[in-house]
């Protein structure tokens, strides 16, 4: 095959994969309103498209294209495209189309089973579904790489190049200092009850839109909706939507969820117009990197004193009665309160990582067969007691709280905590160049956004995650930056 | 190819087409909230899927399958499947994949251009888009059948087996009696101002849901949303959604739109569980037949005195202030008021058909090249003056009011009026078997729904439209039943 022809076909195939992934994004977005009896049909639709993607990225033709292009003179993005295509081709050729379709149909249907079980706090009804999924995950891990640690190939799907052993090492350091900080903080005396008052939804949304606009969210290329689970979805290169939820009791929850998702959306919005625009590379490089952006905006910016120095007066204007006796300092303490609680998504910055460690350990044990689904509820309670010193009162507040396993996703949770580590390491560098506090106090978010765009977001998936981190921060991933950040914020204040 | 193998492959291909059409339904459904800059990407997504459908229904393999199965011993649904597959195969082989993709990308983008032009009452900005679409439609008509009337192959896409000449003949009869009735009715003295008061949306929706539930709409297999244009969309065999809109000034509009769409939805819901369930045949047989169901429910049921004998007290309970001085009789007169007006979707039963005749004549002239887009706005005004004796004040209230042409759809409008003719002919037979007024006065909609299901809906597309009509009513389509219905309702009351 001639180089020009091979390159043309590579791009055509990539474009088709891109469109299909966007269509899958639309199907996901719609999941929120899917009628109960539509679940099965939707599973079949998703299965069909997943199978098409699989067929495209594993075709014999693509194999020839890759062979024809390897070693050719190519632009950096083209080279990265060949590298990605080869990686996916080699990996996905190990799975057959029937398996891919079965896997995605099973998990699409499992979503409904999980929603129901969670609503009814009935883990038993859901256990057989979860068992099926874990069996499929075991098959998948075995097919992808039967030589080493079975968790490795699954983790690699979300965090390319990071091994289970590396995560274990980082998490063991992180687990130690998180518990140390937690112990040192002890019982807090923060009164955050005012966060749980009645805050009209319209004003909350008004404020959220103002913050997102200032962050640089492009309203012509997306929208803000509501959903059971806040998330960011890419339905097109110029259709990147975010959701939050208002039915939460605390006024902080919808706001920080929206800022978090806004961080993800800025990544997708910049990458899709960045170095490798128009290709599947024009997207976040890994889930850990993605989460670094959402966490950075949510916590390091959104929960900072500088941010609220500017925004608190605006916020108070919108909620004068609710915040009658609350000043900036008290507000800041409340939104940064550290307290172990059973729900991961409501966890503060300190305890969050411990929730992740629990899931990481449980996933590994389930995958190896060392832990059975029948014993999972008990094992969950034990982990929570050991790591967070809390008692789990129900499966609804325990093992049933997260959607991920129902989606057939193992190896995903660790990337949330890796995101915190990435974010701390990145912001340490950013702060060498930008006086964050200065800008935040003036309500200037553009310098932050532009720095992140220039240093990280624009590249999309041009580099490998580890290369990109080295390029930006000059060092491989360490846990120490996160430790320093938390120590400074929580122990030295 | 062996018969069993051929049949198995036929069903597999049909299932894939079915899923793809449902996914296209999801993309349509989402169109309502699509961010402005997402339009282009969405066009590409739709183009890709349309091209896939086209490739599936025109493949060489399918040609062999059809050949292997023709003349074999098959079940009635299988036989119909082969007949449909052959018809589609022969038709779609005349269009190449590039054309199909270009056509659907062009029309997907035209939607946004139309929305903008309509908002800004700016036909000129939209004219080049419309010209492009008409050129594509001319190419399409030419490719499909260059021997006869160019409008025929387009009409046949929506109303299988009906020719332009047949429609002309029916419409010329219909045009005459509609104008006669209109003249005879003269200036009316109906005071319907109370319909334009303030009716809280929540109560409107409450009432609409009650009526839809009674009609038999299955809430586990669909949902009621809001949209710029009321419609019914099939996103899965068990995911059939309807929309209405509340921003209309009259309280009658959202209600009758919802009942209308409910009629469409009942057809899809029954057909998808009917004789040919699981296949692409498990859907309405033609657009005219579809419209017969929506019109029957909207007008013959929803605007009948029997219906309101039961429902008016319920309605008045919900809106006691708005209807303080309104009794059942006055209400009934108001919702059946006949008055020429510029907007098709707001037209009454008598003038509606005249709107359709205007569009039918304009479409034919545009397709033949006898009318240029540059002259369309003027031609529109002329038709309105001639047929309805009204002056069109703006393109927004004229040529820009309908979405259809932006979708690349010619030959679709006539099916709306055919729907009225079908509905009248069908209900004349139904009334031989069911005492409509008796049941309606008791709020019993089930006997009507069950009769329609048994006689029409369950069959889906098993029969050809003309066969089905003959089977149900014992006669080909005539305009006389509609004339009788209108005469009885409007002139003999």
PDB file of C-alpha atoms in Angstrom, chain B residues 260-462:
ATOM      1  CA  UNK B 260     -52.575  13.782  17.698  1.00  0.00           C
ATOM      2  CA  UNK B 261     -49.118  12.479  18.567  1.00  0.00           C
ATOM      3  CA  UNK B 262     -50.717   9.986  20.926  1.00  0.00           C
ATOM      4  CA  UNK B 263     -52.550   8.544  17.907  1.00  0.00           C
ATOM      5  CA  UNK B 264     -49.259   8.107  16.079  1.00  0.00           C
ATOM      6  CA  UNK B 265     -47.672   6.570  19.163  1.00  0.00           C
ATOM      7  CA  UNK B 266     -50.476   4.038  19.635  1.00  0.00           C
ATOM      8  CA  UNK B 267     -49.847   2.881  16.075  1.00  0.00           C
ATOM      9  CA  UNK B 268     -46.135   2.346  16.696  1.00  0.00           C
ATOM     10  CA  UNK B 269     -46.720   0.777  20.100  1.00  0.00           C
ATOM     11  CA  UNK B 270     -49.225  -1.723  18.729  1.00  0.00           C
ATOM     12  CA  UNK B 271     -47.360  -2.486  15.509  1.00  0.00           C
ATOM     13  CA  UNK B 272     -44.114  -3.155  17.367  1.00  0.00           C
ATOM     14  CA  UNK B 273     -45.897  -5.852  19.369  1.00  0.00           C
ATOM     15  CA  UNK B 274     -48.077  -6.992  16.484  1.00  0.00           C
ATOM     16  CA  UNK B 275     -48.008  -9.516  13.673  1.00  0.00           C
ATOM     17  CA  UNK B 276     -44.461  -8.836  12.477  1.00  0.00           C
ATOM     18  CA  UNK B 277     -42.858  -7.849  15.760  1.00  0.00           C
ATOM     19  CA  UNK B 278     -39.082  -7.610  15.905  1.00  0.00           C
ATOM     20  CA  UNK B 279     -38.774  -6.630  12.250  1.00  0.00           C
ATOM     21  CA  UNK B 280     -38.770  -3.350  10.332  1.00  0.00           C
ATOM     22  CA  UNK B 281     -42.323  -4.253   9.275  1.00  0.00           C
ATOM     23  CA  UNK B 282     -43.518  -3.743  12.850  1.00  0.00           C
ATOM     24  CA  UNK B 283     -44.272  -0.116  12.151  1.00  0.00           C
ATOM     25  CA  UNK B 284     -46.951   2.000  10.473  1.00  0.00           C
ATOM     26  CA  UNK B 285     -47.600   0.966   6.867  1.00  0.00           C
ATOM     27  CA  UNK B 286     -47.563   4.431   5.304  1.00  0.00           C
ATOM     28  CA  UNK B 287     -47.587   8.046   6.323  1.00  0.00           C
ATOM     29  CA  UNK B 288     -51.177   8.446   5.187  1.00  0.00           C
ATOM     30  CA  UNK B 289     -52.239   5.555   7.379  1.00  0.00           C
ATOM     31  CA  UNK B 290     -50.199   6.965  10.230  1.00  0.00           C
ATOM     32  CA  UNK B 291     -51.867  10.299   9.861  1.00  0.00           C
ATOM     33  CA  UNK B 292     -55.261   8.627   9.771  1.00  0.00           C
ATOM     34  CA  UNK B 293     -54.633   7.507  13.332  1.00  0.00           C
ATOM     35  CA  UNK B 294     -53.437  10.850  14.629  1.00  0.00           C
ATOM     36  CA  UNK B 295     -56.280  12.714  12.891  1.00  0.00           C
ATOM     37  CA  UNK B 296     -58.870  10.231  14.036  1.00  0.00           C
ATOM     38  CA  UNK B 297     -57.851  10.651  17.663  1.00  0.00           C
ATOM     39  CA  UNK B 298     -57.300  14.378  17.432  1.00  0.00           C
ATOM     40  CA  UNK B 299     -60.430  15.376  15.531  1.00  0.00           C
ATOM     41  CA  UNK B 300     -62.987  12.631  15.375  1.00  0.00           C
ATOM     42  CA  UNK B 301     -62.456  11.646  19.006  1.00  0.00           C
ATOM     43  CA  UNK B 302     -60.745  14.603  20.665  1.00  0.00           C
ATOM     44  CA  UNK B 303     -62.976  17.318  19.231  1.00  0.00           C
ATOM     45  CA  UNK B 304     -66.217  15.349  19.487  1.00  0.00           C
ATOM     46  CA  UNK B 305     -69.152  16.238  21.676  1.00  0.00           C
ATOM     47  CA  UNK B 306     -69.135  12.768  23.258  1.00  0.00           C
ATOM     48  CA  UNK B 307     -65.529  13.129  24.383  1.00  0.00           C
ATOM     49  CA  UNK B 308     -66.129  16.475  26.017  1.00  0.00           C
ATOM     50  CA  UNK B 309     -69.357  15.354  27.600  1.00  0.00           C
ATOM     51  CA  UNK B 310     -67.134  13.161  29.719  1.00  0.00           C
ATOM     52  CA  UNK B 311     -64.029  15.305  29.956  1.00  0.00           C
ATOM     53  CA  UNK B 312     -65.317  18.857  30.210  1.00  0.00           C
ATOM     54  CA  UNK B 313     -66.164  18.630  33.932  1.00  0.00           C
ATOM     55  CA  UNK B 314     -62.640  17.280  34.583  1.00  0.00           C
ATOM     56  CA  UNK B 315     -61.136  20.039  32.485  1.00  0.00           C
ATOM     57  CA  UNK B 316     -63.152  22.727  34.195  1.00  0.00           C
ATOM     58  CA  UNK B 317     -62.082  21.433  37.616  1.00  0.00           C
ATOM     59  CA  UNK B 318     -58.480  22.081  36.608  1.00  0.00           C
ATOM     60  CA  UNK B 319     -59.194  25.563  35.267  1.00  0.00           C
ATOM     61  CA  UNK B 320     -62.151  26.912  37.252  1.00  0.00           C
ATOM     62  CA  UNK B 321     -61.245  30.584  36.841  1.00  0.00           C
ATOM     63  CA  UNK B 322     -60.368  30.450  33.180  1.00  0.00           C
ATOM     64  CA  UNK B 323     -63.619  28.637  32.353  1.00  0.00           C
ATOM     65  CA  UNK B 324     -65.851  30.402  34.833  1.00  0.00           C
ATOM     66  CA  UNK B 325     -68.363  31.563  32.236  1.00  0.00           C
ATOM     67  CA  UNK B 326     -67.836  28.758  29.761  1.00  0.00           C
ATOM     68  CA  UNK B 327     -70.141  25.792  29.451  1.00  0.00           C
ATOM     69  CA  UNK B 328     -69.636  22.552  27.541  1.00  0.00           C
ATOM     70  CA  UNK B 329     -71.444  23.798  24.441  1.00  0.00           C
ATOM     71  CA  UNK B 330     -69.484  26.994  24.174  1.00  0.00           C
ATOM     72  CA  UNK B 331     -66.228  25.139  24.741  1.00  0.00           C
ATOM     73  CA  UNK B 332     -67.050  22.642  22.018  1.00  0.00           C
ATOM     74  CA  UNK B 333     -67.844  25.397  19.543  1.00  0.00           C
ATOM     75  CA  UNK B 334     -64.604  27.169  20.333  1.00  0.00           C
ATOM     76  CA  UNK B 335     -62.395  24.118  19.779  1.00  0.00           C
ATOM     77  CA  UNK B 336     -64.202  23.415  16.506  1.00  0.00           C
ATOM     78  CA  UNK B 337     -64.082  26.941  15.175  1.00  0.00           C
ATOM     79  CA  UNK B 338     -63.528  27.121  11.419  1.00  0.00           C
ATOM     80  CA  UNK B 339     -61.509  30.068  10.226  1.00  0.00           C
ATOM     81  CA  UNK B 340     -58.918  30.489   7.514  1.00  0.00           C
ATOM     82  CA  UNK B 341     -55.519  31.308   9.032  1.00  0.00           C
ATOM     83  CA  UNK B 342     -51.972  31.362   7.695  1.00  0.00           C
ATOM     84  CA  UNK B 343     -50.433  28.563   9.772  1.00  0.00           C
ATOM     85  CA  UNK B 344     -51.061  24.979   8.697  1.00  0.00           C
ATOM     86  CA  UNK B 345     -50.594  23.334  12.084  1.00  0.00           C
ATOM     87  CA  UNK B 346     -53.135  25.704  13.641  1.00  0.00           C
ATOM     88  CA  UNK B 347     -55.699  25.097  10.905  1.00  0.00           C
ATOM     89  CA  UNK B 348     -59.114  23.620  11.600  1.00  0.00           C
ATOM     90  CA  UNK B 349     -60.419  20.440   9.967  1.00  0.00           C
ATOM     91  CA  UNK B 350     -62.006  22.265   7.051  1.00  0.00           C
ATOM     92  CA  UNK B 351     -59.224  24.604   5.984  1.00  0.00           C
ATOM     93  CA  UNK B 352     -56.390  22.161   6.739  1.00  0.00           C
ATOM     94  CA  UNK B 353     -56.719  20.319   3.449  1.00  0.00           C
ATOM     95  CA  UNK B 354     -56.438  23.578   1.498  1.00  0.00           C
ATOM     96  CA  UNK B 355     -53.044  24.245   3.098  1.00  0.00           C
ATOM     97  CA  UNK B 356     -51.973  20.830   1.882  1.00  0.00           C
ATOM     98  CA  UNK B 357     -53.222  21.376  -1.647  1.00  0.00           C
ATOM     99  CA  UNK B 358     -51.151  24.571  -1.816  1.00  0.00           C
ATOM    100  CA  UNK B 359     -47.991  22.744  -0.766  1.00  0.00           C
ATOM    101  CA  UNK B 360     -48.652  19.830  -3.107  1.00  0.00           C
ATOM    102  CA  UNK B 361     -48.980  22.164  -6.081  1.00  0.00           C
ATOM    103  CA  UNK B 362     -45.913  24.199  -5.140  1.00  0.00           C
ATOM    104  CA  UNK B 363     -43.791  21.074  -4.646  1.00  0.00           C
ATOM    105  CA  UNK B 364     -44.718  19.718  -8.051  1.00  0.00           C
ATOM    106  CA  UNK B 365     -43.867  23.031  -9.710  1.00  0.00           C
ATOM    107  CA  UNK B 366     -40.547  23.340  -7.871  1.00  0.00           C
ATOM    108  CA  UNK B 367     -39.585  19.795  -8.752  1.00  0.00           C
ATOM    109  CA  UNK B 368     -40.380  20.269 -12.426  1.00  0.00           C
ATOM    110  CA  UNK B 369     -38.464  23.537 -12.466  1.00  0.00           C
ATOM    111  CA  UNK B 370     -41.612  25.474 -13.400  1.00  0.00           C
ATOM    112  CA  UNK B 371     -41.231  27.494 -10.222  1.00  0.00           C
ATOM    113  CA  UNK B 372     -37.941  28.980  -8.993  1.00  0.00           C
ATOM    114  CA  UNK B 373     -37.038  29.365  -5.340  1.00  0.00           C
ATOM    115  CA  UNK B 374     -36.599  33.094  -5.999  1.00  0.00           C
ATOM    116  CA  UNK B 375     -40.310  33.285  -6.863  1.00  0.00           C
ATOM    117  CA  UNK B 376     -41.503  30.945  -4.158  1.00  0.00           C
ATOM    118  CA  UNK B 377     -42.443  33.547  -1.604  1.00  0.00           C
ATOM    119  CA  UNK B 378     -44.752  35.278  -4.083  1.00  0.00           C
ATOM    120  CA  UNK B 379     -46.196  32.018  -5.350  1.00  0.00           C
ATOM    121  CA  UNK B 380     -46.970  31.053  -1.770  1.00  0.00           C
ATOM    122  CA  UNK B 381     -48.887  34.260  -1.185  1.00  0.00           C
ATOM    123  CA  UNK B 382     -50.871  33.724  -4.372  1.00  0.00           C
ATOM    124  CA  UNK B 383     -51.895  30.202  -3.373  1.00  0.00           C
ATOM    125  CA  UNK B 384     -52.995  31.377   0.042  1.00  0.00           C
ATOM    126  CA  UNK B 385     -55.048  34.131  -1.429  1.00  0.00           C
ATOM    127  CA  UNK B 386     -56.642  31.861  -4.000  1.00  0.00           C
ATOM    128  CA  UNK B 387     -57.339  28.871  -1.764  1.00  0.00           C
ATOM    129  CA  UNK B 388     -57.962  30.457   1.608  1.00  0.00           C
ATOM    130  CA  UNK B 389     -58.642  34.040   0.730  1.00  0.00           C
ATOM    131  CA  UNK B 390     -56.018  35.286   3.163  1.00  0.00           C
ATOM    132  CA  UNK B 391     -53.089  37.632   2.811  1.00  0.00           C
ATOM    133  CA  UNK B 392     -49.714  36.329   3.971  1.00  0.00           C
ATOM    134  CA  UNK B 393     -48.074  39.035   6.051  1.00  0.00           C
ATOM    135  CA  UNK B 394     -44.570  37.566   6.276  1.00  0.00           C
ATOM    136  CA  UNK B 395     -42.512  34.592   5.153  1.00  0.00           C
ATOM    137  CA  UNK B 396     -42.387  33.494   8.760  1.00  0.00           C
ATOM    138  CA  UNK B 397     -46.149  33.046   8.580  1.00  0.00           C
ATOM    139  CA  UNK B 398     -45.808  31.777   5.031  1.00  0.00           C
ATOM    140  CA  UNK B 399     -43.193  29.752   3.242  1.00  0.00           C
ATOM    141  CA  UNK B 400     -40.896  29.482   6.264  1.00  0.00           C
ATOM    142  CA  UNK B 401     -43.444  27.964   8.613  1.00  0.00           C
ATOM    143  CA  UNK B 402     -42.814  24.270   7.913  1.00  0.00           C
ATOM    144  CA  UNK B 403     -39.731  22.170   8.635  1.00  0.00           C
ATOM    145  CA  UNK B 404     -40.315  19.612   5.848  1.00  0.00           C
ATOM    146  CA  UNK B 405     -38.491  21.089   2.887  1.00  0.00           C
ATOM    147  CA  UNK B 406     -35.408  21.719   5.013  1.00  0.00           C
ATOM    148  CA  UNK B 407     -35.424  17.968   5.671  1.00  0.00           C
ATOM    149  CA  UNK B 408     -35.341  17.295   1.942  1.00  0.00           C
ATOM    150  CA  UNK B 409     -38.840  15.933   2.025  1.00  0.00           C
ATOM    151  CA  UNK B 410     -41.146  16.365  -0.990  1.00  0.00           C
ATOM    152  CA  UNK B 411     -44.218  14.170  -1.358  1.00  0.00           C
ATOM    153  CA  UNK B 412     -44.786  14.070   2.373  1.00  0.00           C
ATOM    154  CA  UNK B 413     -47.341  16.871   2.744  1.00  0.00           C
ATOM    155  CA  UNK B 414     -50.024  15.131   0.665  1.00  0.00           C
ATOM    156  CA  UNK B 415     -50.057  12.245   3.143  1.00  0.00           C
ATOM    157  CA  UNK B 416     -51.409  14.600   5.806  1.00  0.00           C
ATOM    158  CA  UNK B 417     -54.548  15.209   3.790  1.00  0.00           C
ATOM    159  CA  UNK B 418     -54.719  11.592   2.669  1.00  0.00           C
ATOM    160  CA  UNK B 419     -54.716  10.848   6.405  1.00  0.00           C
ATOM    161  CA  UNK B 420     -57.945  12.802   6.793  1.00  0.00           C
ATOM    162  CA  UNK B 421     -59.517  10.850   3.951  1.00  0.00           C
ATOM    163  CA  UNK B 422     -58.333   7.516   5.364  1.00  0.00           C
ATOM    164  CA  UNK B 423     -59.539   8.481   8.837  1.00  0.00           C
ATOM    165  CA  UNK B 424     -63.032   9.358   7.631  1.00  0.00           C
ATOM    166  CA  UNK B 425     -63.309   6.162   5.598  1.00  0.00           C
ATOM    167  CA  UNK B 426     -62.049   4.041   8.506  1.00  0.00           C
ATOM    168  CA  UNK B 427     -64.208   5.653  11.149  1.00  0.00           C
ATOM    169  CA  UNK B 428     -67.307   5.255   8.972  1.00  0.00           C
ATOM    170  CA  UNK B 429     -66.709   1.486   9.175  1.00  0.00           C
ATOM    171  CA  UNK B 430     -65.747   1.563  12.837  1.00  0.00           C
ATOM    172  CA  UNK B 431     -68.999   3.329  13.644  1.00  0.00           C
ATOM    173  CA  UNK B 432     -70.937   0.461  12.071  1.00  0.00           C
ATOM    174  CA  UNK B 433     -69.486  -1.751  14.774  1.00  0.00           C
ATOM    175  CA  UNK B 434     -68.999   0.590  17.712  1.00  0.00           C
ATOM    176  CA  UNK B 435     -71.382   3.157  19.135  1.00  0.00           C
ATOM    177  CA  UNK B 436     -68.747   5.872  19.440  1.00  0.00           C
ATOM    178  CA  UNK B 437     -70.932   8.434  21.119  1.00  0.00           C
ATOM    179  CA  UNK B 438     -72.092   5.926  23.729  1.00  0.00           C
ATOM    180  CA  UNK B 439     -68.549   5.031  24.748  1.00  0.00           C
ATOM    181  CA  UNK B 440     -67.144   8.533  24.519  1.00  0.00           C
ATOM    182  CA  UNK B 441     -69.829   9.914  26.797  1.00  0.00           C
ATOM    183  CA  UNK B 442     -68.727   7.361  29.376  1.00  0.00           C
ATOM    184  CA  UNK B 443     -65.060   8.196  28.882  1.00  0.00           C
ATOM    185  CA  UNK B 444     -64.411   4.750  27.455  1.00  0.00           C
ATOM    186  CA  UNK B 445     -61.628   4.945  24.885  1.00  0.00           C
ATOM    187  CA  UNK B 446     -60.588   1.303  25.104  1.00  0.00           C
ATOM    188  CA  UNK B 447     -63.187  -0.042  22.628  1.00  0.00           C
ATOM    189  CA  UNK B 448     -61.933   2.404  19.988  1.00  0.00           C
ATOM    190  CA  UNK B 449     -58.289   1.636  20.635  1.00  0.00           C
ATOM    191  CA  UNK B 450     -58.921  -2.117  20.574  1.00  0.00           C
ATOM    192  CA  UNK B 451     -60.893  -1.957  17.337  1.00  0.00           C
ATOM    193  CA  UNK B 452     -58.142   0.056  15.631  1.00  0.00           C
ATOM    194  CA  UNK B 453     -55.503  -2.290  16.984  1.00  0.00           C
ATOM    195  CA  UNK B 454     -57.285  -5.372  15.766  1.00  0.00           C
ATOM    196  CA  UNK B 455     -58.266  -4.024  12.360  1.00  0.00           C
ATOM    197  CA  UNK B 456     -55.220  -1.932  11.462  1.00  0.00           C
ATOM    198  CA  UNK B 457     -52.394  -1.297  13.921  1.00  0.00           C
ATOM    199  CA  UNK B 458     -51.390  -4.863  14.714  1.00  0.00           C
ATOM    200  CA  UNK B 459     -50.651  -5.589  11.081  1.00  0.00           C
ATOM    201  CA  UNK B 460     -47.866  -3.051  10.875  1.00  0.00           C
ATOM    202  CA  UNK B 461     -46.594  -3.155   7.303  1.00  0.00           C
ATOM    203  CA  UNK B 462     -47.707  -6.709   6.556  1.00  0.00           C
TER     204      UNK B 462
END
